Coordinates of C-alpha atoms and ligand atoms in Angstrom, one line a residue:
M1 CA 144.1 92.0 91.2
S2 CA 140.7 91.5 92.8
A3 CA 142.3 91.6 96.2
H4 CA 142.9 95.3 95.7
K5 CA 139.3 96.0 94.7
E6 CA 137.2 97.6 97.4
R7 CA 134.5 95.4 98.7
I8 CA 130.9 95.9 97.4
Y9 CA 128.5 95.0 100.2
L10 CA 125.0 93.6 99.9
S11 CA 123.1 96.6 101.6
P12 CA 125.4 98.7 103.8
P13 CA 124.3 101.6 106.0
H14 CA 123.8 104.9 104.1
M15 CA 123.6 108.0 106.3
S16 CA 121.9 111.2 105.2
G17 CA 124.4 113.5 107.0
R18 CA 121.6 114.9 109.3
E19 CA 121.9 112.2 111.9
M20 CA 124.8 113.8 113.9
Q21 CA 122.8 116.9 114.4
Y22 CA 120.0 115.1 116.1
I23 CA 122.5 113.1 118.2
Q24 CA 124.3 116.3 119.1
E25 CA 121.0 117.8 120.3
A26 CA 120.4 114.8 122.5
F27 CA 123.9 115.2 124.0
D28 CA 123.5 119.0 124.4
T29 CA 120.2 118.6 126.3
N30 CA 121.5 115.5 128.1
W31 CA 118.6 113.3 126.7
V32 CA 120.9 110.3 126.7
A33 CA 118.1 108.0 127.7
P34 CA 115.4 105.7 126.4
L35 CA 112.6 108.1 125.3
G36 CA 113.1 111.8 124.7
P37 CA 112.5 114.3 121.9
N38 CA 114.2 112.2 119.2
V39 CA 112.0 109.3 120.0
D40 CA 108.9 111.5 119.7
G41 CA 110.2 113.0 116.5
F42 CA 111.1 109.7 115.0
E43 CA 107.7 108.2 115.8
E44 CA 106.0 111.3 114.2
A45 CA 108.1 110.9 111.1
V46 CA 107.1 107.3 110.6
A47 CA 103.5 108.1 111.3
S48 CA 103.3 110.9 108.8
Y49 CA 105.2 109.0 106.2
T50 CA 102.9 105.9 106.4
G51 CA 99.7 107.6 107.4
V52 CA 99.4 105.3 110.4
D53 CA 98.8 107.5 113.4
H54 CA 100.2 105.4 116.2
V55 CA 103.8 104.4 116.3
A56 CA 106.1 103.0 119.1
A57 CA 109.8 103.1 118.5
L58 CA 111.4 99.9 119.9
S59 CA 114.8 98.3 120.3
S60 CA 114.3 96.0 117.3
G61 CA 111.9 94.7 114.7
T62 CA 111.9 91.4 116.6
A63 CA 110.8 93.1 119.8
A64 CA 108.0 94.8 117.8
I65 CA 106.8 91.4 116.5
H66 CA 107.0 90.0 120.0
L67 CA 104.9 92.8 121.5
A68 CA 102.3 92.5 118.7
L69 CA 101.8 88.8 119.6
I70 CA 101.5 89.6 123.3
I71 CA 99.0 92.3 122.6
L72 CA 96.9 89.9 120.5
G73 CA 96.9 87.5 123.4
V74 CA 99.1 84.8 121.9
E75 CA 99.8 82.3 124.7
P76 CA 101.2 78.8 125.1
G77 CA 99.1 76.3 123.1
D78 CA 98.0 78.9 120.5
E79 CA 98.8 78.6 116.8
V80 CA 100.1 81.4 114.7
I81 CA 100.1 81.2 110.9
V82 CA 103.3 82.6 109.3
S83 CA 105.1 82.7 106.0
T84 CA 107.7 80.0 105.7
F85 CA 109.7 82.1 103.3
T86 CA 111.2 84.6 105.7
F87 CA 114.0 85.4 108.1
S88 CA 113.9 83.5 111.5
A89 CA 113.1 86.8 113.4
T90 CA 109.5 86.6 112.1
V91 CA 109.1 83.2 113.8
N92 CA 111.2 83.4 117.0
P93 CA 108.7 85.6 118.9
I94 CA 106.0 82.9 118.3
I95 CA 108.2 80.5 120.2
Y96 CA 109.0 83.1 122.9
Q97 CA 105.2 83.0 123.6
G98 CA 105.1 79.2 123.8
A99 CA 102.9 79.1 120.7
T100 CA 103.1 77.0 117.6
P101 CA 104.1 78.4 114.2
I102 CA 102.0 77.0 111.3
F103 CA 104.1 77.6 108.1
V104 CA 102.5 78.6 104.9
D105 CA 104.3 78.5 101.5
S106 CA 104.8 81.2 98.9
E107 CA 103.1 81.9 95.6
E108 CA 105.2 82.3 92.5
D109 CA 104.6 85.9 91.5
T110 CA 105.2 87.8 94.8
W111 CA 107.2 85.1 96.6
N112 CA 105.0 85.9 99.6
M113 CA 102.3 84.0 101.4
D114 CA 100.0 82.1 99.0
P115 CA 96.4 83.2 99.9
R116 CA 94.9 79.8 98.8
L117 CA 97.3 77.9 101.0
L118 CA 96.5 80.3 103.8
E119 CA 92.8 79.5 103.6
K120 CA 93.5 75.8 103.4
A121 CA 95.7 76.0 106.5
I122 CA 93.0 78.0 108.5
E123 CA 90.3 75.5 107.5
E124 CA 92.4 72.4 108.4
R125 CA 93.5 73.9 111.7
M126 CA 89.9 74.7 112.6
E127 CA 88.8 71.2 111.7
M128 CA 91.4 69.9 114.0
G129 CA 90.0 72.1 116.8
T130 CA 92.2 75.1 117.0
K131 CA 91.5 78.5 115.4
P132 CA 94.8 80.3 114.6
K133 CA 95.2 83.3 116.9
A134 CA 97.0 85.5 114.4
I135 CA 98.5 85.6 110.9
I136 CA 102.0 87.1 110.3
V137 CA 102.3 88.1 106.7
V138 CA 105.8 89.1 105.4
H139 CA 106.5 91.5 102.6
L140 CA 109.8 89.9 101.7
Y141 CA 112.6 91.9 99.9
G142 CA 110.1 94.8 99.9
M143 CA 107.6 93.1 97.6
P144 CA 104.0 93.6 98.9
A145 CA 102.1 90.4 99.6
K146 CA 98.6 90.1 98.1
M147 CA 96.9 91.9 100.9
D148 CA 93.4 92.2 99.5
E149 CA 93.2 88.4 99.2
I150 CA 94.9 87.8 102.5
T151 CA 92.9 90.3 104.6
A152 CA 89.6 89.1 103.0
I153 CA 90.3 85.6 104.2
A154 CA 91.5 86.7 107.6
D155 CA 88.4 88.9 108.0
R156 CA 86.1 86.0 107.1
Y157 CA 87.6 83.9 109.9
E158 CA 88.1 87.0 112.2
I159 CA 91.8 86.4 112.6
P160 CA 94.0 89.5 113.1
V161 CA 96.9 90.1 110.6
I162 CA 100.3 91.4 111.6
E163 CA 102.3 92.8 108.7
D164 CA 106.0 91.9 109.0
A165 CA 107.2 94.9 106.9
A166 CA 110.7 94.8 108.3
E167 CA 112.0 94.8 104.7
A168 CA 109.3 96.9 103.1
L169 CA 109.4 100.5 104.4
G170 CA 108.4 102.7 101.4
S171 CA 106.6 99.9 99.6
R172 CA 102.9 100.3 98.5
Y173 CA 100.0 98.2 97.7
K174 CA 97.2 99.7 95.6
G175 CA 98.5 103.1 96.5
Q176 CA 98.5 102.5 100.3
A177 CA 101.6 102.3 102.4
I178 CA 102.7 98.9 103.4
G179 CA 102.4 98.9 107.2
S180 CA 98.9 100.4 107.0
L181 CA 97.1 97.2 105.9
G182 CA 97.0 94.9 108.9
K183 CA 95.9 95.3 112.5
M184 CA 99.5 96.1 113.4
A185 CA 102.7 96.3 111.4
V186 CA 106.4 96.1 112.1
F187 CA 109.4 97.9 110.4
S188 CA 113.0 97.2 111.2
F189 CA 115.9 99.7 111.2
N190 CA 118.6 97.1 111.7
G191 CA 122.0 97.5 110.1
N192 CA 121.2 96.4 106.5
K193 CA 117.6 97.5 106.1
I194 CA 116.6 100.3 103.7
L195 CA 117.0 102.8 106.6
N196 CA 119.0 102.0 109.7
T197 CA 119.5 103.3 113.2
S198 CA 122.3 100.6 113.8
G199 CA 119.5 98.7 115.5
G200 CA 115.9 99.4 116.1
G201 CA 112.3 98.8 115.0
V202 CA 108.8 100.2 115.2
L203 CA 105.3 98.8 115.9
L204 CA 102.5 100.7 114.3
S205 CA 98.7 100.6 114.2
K206 CA 95.7 102.7 113.5
E207 CA 94.3 101.7 116.9
E208 CA 95.7 103.9 119.6
G209 CA 95.0 101.5 122.4
L210 CA 97.2 98.8 120.9
I211 CA 100.2 101.1 120.6
S212 CA 99.8 102.6 124.1
R213 CA 99.8 99.1 125.4
A214 CA 103.0 98.4 123.4
R215 CA 104.6 101.4 125.1
F216 CA 103.5 100.2 128.5
L217 CA 104.9 96.7 128.0
A218 CA 108.1 98.0 126.4
T219 CA 108.9 100.0 129.5
Q220 CA 108.7 97.2 132.1
A221 CA 104.9 97.4 132.5
R222 CA 104.9 100.0 135.3
D223 CA 101.5 100.6 136.8
Q224 CA 100.3 104.2 137.5
A225 CA 101.8 104.7 141.0
I226 CA 104.4 106.9 142.7
H227 CA 106.4 103.8 143.7
Y228 CA 107.4 101.0 141.3
Q229 CA 104.4 98.7 141.0
H230 CA 103.8 95.9 138.5
S231 CA 100.8 93.7 137.9
Q232 CA 102.1 92.3 134.6
I233 CA 105.4 91.1 133.1
G234 CA 107.2 93.8 131.2
Y235 CA 110.0 94.2 128.8
N236 CA 112.9 96.6 128.2
Y237 CA 112.2 97.1 124.5
R238 CA 112.1 100.9 124.0
M239 CA 114.4 102.7 121.6
S240 CA 117.1 105.0 123.0
N241 CA 116.9 108.7 122.3
I242 CA 120.3 108.6 120.6
L243 CA 119.4 105.9 118.1
A244 CA 116.1 107.7 117.4
G245 CA 118.2 110.7 116.4
I246 CA 119.7 108.5 113.7
G247 CA 116.2 107.4 112.8
R248 CA 115.1 111.1 112.3
G249 CA 118.0 111.8 110.0
Q250 CA 117.2 108.6 108.1
M251 CA 113.5 109.3 107.7
E252 CA 114.3 112.5 106.0
V253 CA 115.8 110.6 103.0
I254 CA 113.4 107.7 102.7
E255 CA 112.2 108.7 99.3
D256 CA 115.7 109.1 98.0
R257 CA 116.6 105.6 99.3
V258 CA 113.6 104.0 97.7
R259 CA 114.5 105.7 94.4
S260 CA 118.1 104.4 94.6
K261 CA 117.0 100.9 95.4
R262 CA 114.5 100.9 92.5
E263 CA 117.2 102.2 90.2
N264 CA 119.4 99.3 91.2
F265 CA 116.6 96.9 90.3
S266 CA 116.0 98.6 86.9
F267 CA 119.7 98.5 86.1
Y268 CA 120.0 94.7 86.8
K269 CA 116.7 94.1 85.0
E270 CA 117.7 96.0 81.8
R271 CA 121.3 95.0 81.7
L272 CA 121.1 91.3 82.7
G273 CA 117.8 90.4 81.1
P274 CA 115.9 89.2 79.3
R275 CA 118.0 86.0 79.4
Q276 CA 116.9 82.4 79.6
G277 CA 117.5 81.0 83.0
I278 CA 117.5 84.4 84.9
T279 CA 114.3 85.5 86.5
F280 CA 113.7 88.6 88.7
L281 CA 111.4 89.1 91.6
E282 CA 109.4 92.0 90.1
E283 CA 106.1 93.7 90.6
P284 CA 103.3 91.5 89.1
D285 CA 101.2 94.6 88.1
A286 CA 100.6 98.2 88.9
S287 CA 98.9 97.3 92.3
F288 CA 102.4 96.5 93.6
Y289 CA 105.1 99.1 94.4
S290 CA 108.2 97.6 95.9
N291 CA 111.0 99.4 97.6
Y292 CA 113.3 96.8 96.1
W293 CA 115.2 96.6 99.3
L294 CA 117.3 93.8 97.6
S295 CA 117.4 93.0 93.9
T296 CA 116.9 89.3 93.7
I297 CA 117.3 86.8 90.9
L298 CA 116.6 83.1 90.3
V299 CA 119.4 81.3 88.4
D300 CA 118.3 78.2 86.5
P301 CA 121.5 76.2 85.8
E302 CA 119.8 74.3 83.0
F303 CA 119.9 77.5 80.9
T304 CA 122.7 79.5 82.5
G305 CA 125.2 76.6 83.0
I306 CA 125.9 77.9 86.5
T307 CA 124.3 77.3 89.9
R308 CA 123.6 80.2 92.2
E309 CA 126.3 78.8 94.6
K310 CA 128.9 79.0 91.9
M311 CA 127.7 82.5 90.9
Q312 CA 128.0 83.6 94.5
M313 CA 131.5 82.2 94.7
A314 CA 132.5 84.0 91.5
L315 CA 131.2 87.3 92.8
E316 CA 133.1 86.7 96.1
A317 CA 136.3 86.1 94.2
E318 CA 135.8 89.7 92.9
N319 CA 135.2 90.9 96.4
I320 CA 131.5 91.4 95.8
E321 CA 129.0 90.3 98.5
S322 CA 125.9 88.5 97.4
R323 CA 123.7 86.1 99.4
P324 CA 121.3 83.2 98.8
L325 CA 117.6 83.9 99.4
W326 CA 116.3 83.1 102.9
K327 CA 116.2 79.5 103.7
P328 CA 112.6 78.6 104.4
M329 CA 111.6 78.2 108.0
H330 CA 110.1 74.7 107.5
M331 CA 113.6 73.6 106.3
Q332 CA 115.4 75.0 109.4
P333 CA 116.5 72.4 111.9
V334 CA 115.0 74.4 114.8
F335 CA 111.6 74.7 113.2
S336 CA 111.3 71.5 111.1
S337 CA 108.9 69.7 113.5
Y338 CA 106.1 72.3 113.2
P339 CA 103.1 71.9 110.9
D340 CA 103.4 73.3 107.4
Y341 CA 101.3 73.8 104.3
L342 CA 103.6 73.6 101.3
N343 CA 103.5 73.8 97.5
G344 CA 107.3 73.6 96.9
T345 CA 107.7 77.2 95.9
A346 CA 109.9 78.5 98.8
Q347 CA 112.1 75.4 98.6
E348 CA 112.7 76.1 94.9
L349 CA 113.3 79.8 95.5
F350 CA 116.0 78.9 98.1
A351 CA 117.6 76.4 95.6
K352 CA 117.9 79.0 92.8
G353 CA 117.8 82.4 94.4
L354 CA 120.5 85.0 94.9
C355 CA 120.4 88.5 96.3
L356 CA 122.6 91.0 94.4
P357 CA 124.4 94.0 95.8
S358 CA 121.6 96.5 96.4
G359 CA 123.1 99.4 98.5
S360 CA 121.3 102.7 98.0
N361 CA 124.9 104.1 97.9
L362 CA 126.0 101.8 95.1
S363 CA 127.8 104.0 92.5
D364 CA 127.4 103.6 88.8
A365 CA 130.9 102.2 88.6
D366 CA 130.1 99.7 91.4
R367 CA 127.0 98.5 89.5
E368 CA 129.0 98.1 86.3
R369 CA 131.6 96.1 88.2
V370 CA 128.9 93.8 89.6
L371 CA 127.4 93.4 86.1
R372 CA 130.7 92.6 84.5
A373 CA 131.3 89.9 87.2
L374 CA 127.9 88.5 86.7
L375 CA 128.2 88.4 82.9
K376 CA 131.5 86.7 83.2
T377 CA 129.9 83.8 85.0
L378 CA 127.1 83.3 82.3
Ligands
PLP1 C1 115.2 92.1 109.8 C2 114.0 91.3 109.8 C3 113.3 91.2 111.0 C4 113.8 91.6 112.4 O1 114.1 92.9 112.5 P1 115.3 93.3 113.6 O2 115.2 94.7 113.7 O3 116.6 92.8 113.0 O4 115.0 92.6 114.9 C5 112.1 90.5 111.0 N1 111.5 90.1 109.9 C6 112.2 90.2 108.7 C7 111.5 89.7 107.5 C8 113.4 90.8 108.6 O5 114.1 90.9 107.5

C-alpha cells in the first residue's frame, strides 16, 4: 500500500512561477554570466525586504560565511566562537581560514547559543591569552537567537558578530529582520531552504565598505587596472545571473512562504499537542518571530513509548521524509578536538529531536497523512 503513496519530502523546492520569466530575460539579453541585471535585482529585493542596504549575491551561504571571516581578518591562529548546535557549513569556513572554532552550547528555549556560556567562553579564552576574533551566531530552524543578550556581550568585549541566518530568512526579533542585527549576516538559498535558487547565498551588512570588499574578493580580487592585476588572493564566489533570476522570482513570494511554514507549525502544534513526551521548538515570547523553516519536535520515549529513530523509521515506511536534528559540531569526528563550552543541551536535543515534513507546498491532505502516521506511532 504505502509503496504507492507519493513521497512527502522534508522541505522541497517551491517555485513561484515567475522565475522562468527572469531566466528568459537573461537568455534574451544574453546575460548568461556571473553578474548582470538579475543579480542587481535580486540584491535589491533582499535589501528592501530586510532593510539592510548592502547585499552581495554569492554562490552559496558557505561562501558568504567564508568571506565574512576573511573581511573580519580571521587568520591562522585566531579563535572564532560558534554555536555547536548547527550544520557543518557554519564551521567549515573557520577551518578554511586556519582558525580554531570554539563551540558554545545551546539554551533550552530557543535551542540557539546560550548567552551565559558565550560570556564564560570569551572570559576564559581571554584569560588564556586569546581574544576571540569573531562570533558566529546561528538562528537554527528559523528561530531567532537572543540577540539583545548576545550583542550586549559581544559589544562589551568589542567582538564582531556574524549572523548565520541561512535558515532564518523572514524571521524577526523584536520587530527587526533577522540579518540586520549583527555586523554582517548570511542567508542561504540552497535546495531545501525557505527560498531556493538551486544553490546560492547572500552576504549583507549595513556597512557599505564590507560588502564592496566582499564583491571584490568574490570576483578574483582584481585590482583597478586595464590588465589583470592581483595584489590579494581572490575567490570565484559570485552568483550567476541565471540563478539570481530564480532568486528574484522567489523573493516575490517570501511572505507567502513564511505564512505556509508557520501554518505547518500551527497544524502540528494543535493536532499533536499538548501531549506528554512531545515538545515543540516554539517562540518563547512575542519578541521572537520564527519563519518555522522546519517544524521540529522532541520525542521523550519515557512518555511516548517510542524513540525518535523509531518514529523516523515509521514515517519512512509510509514514504514520509523526516530527519533527526543537527548533530552538534562538538560531537562530530572532524571537530571533536576543538575547545567547547557545554551544558548538555545540544546533545540532548540531538538524542530526542526530529524535523517533520515542512514544505511550504505541503497540502492539507499531506499534512493529515503525516499526522495520521505520527499518531499511529504514539
Ligand atoms: C544551509 C546552511 C548553511 C550553508 O548554506 P549553503 O548555501 O548550503 O552553503 C550554513 N549554515 C546553516 C545553519 C545552514 O543551514
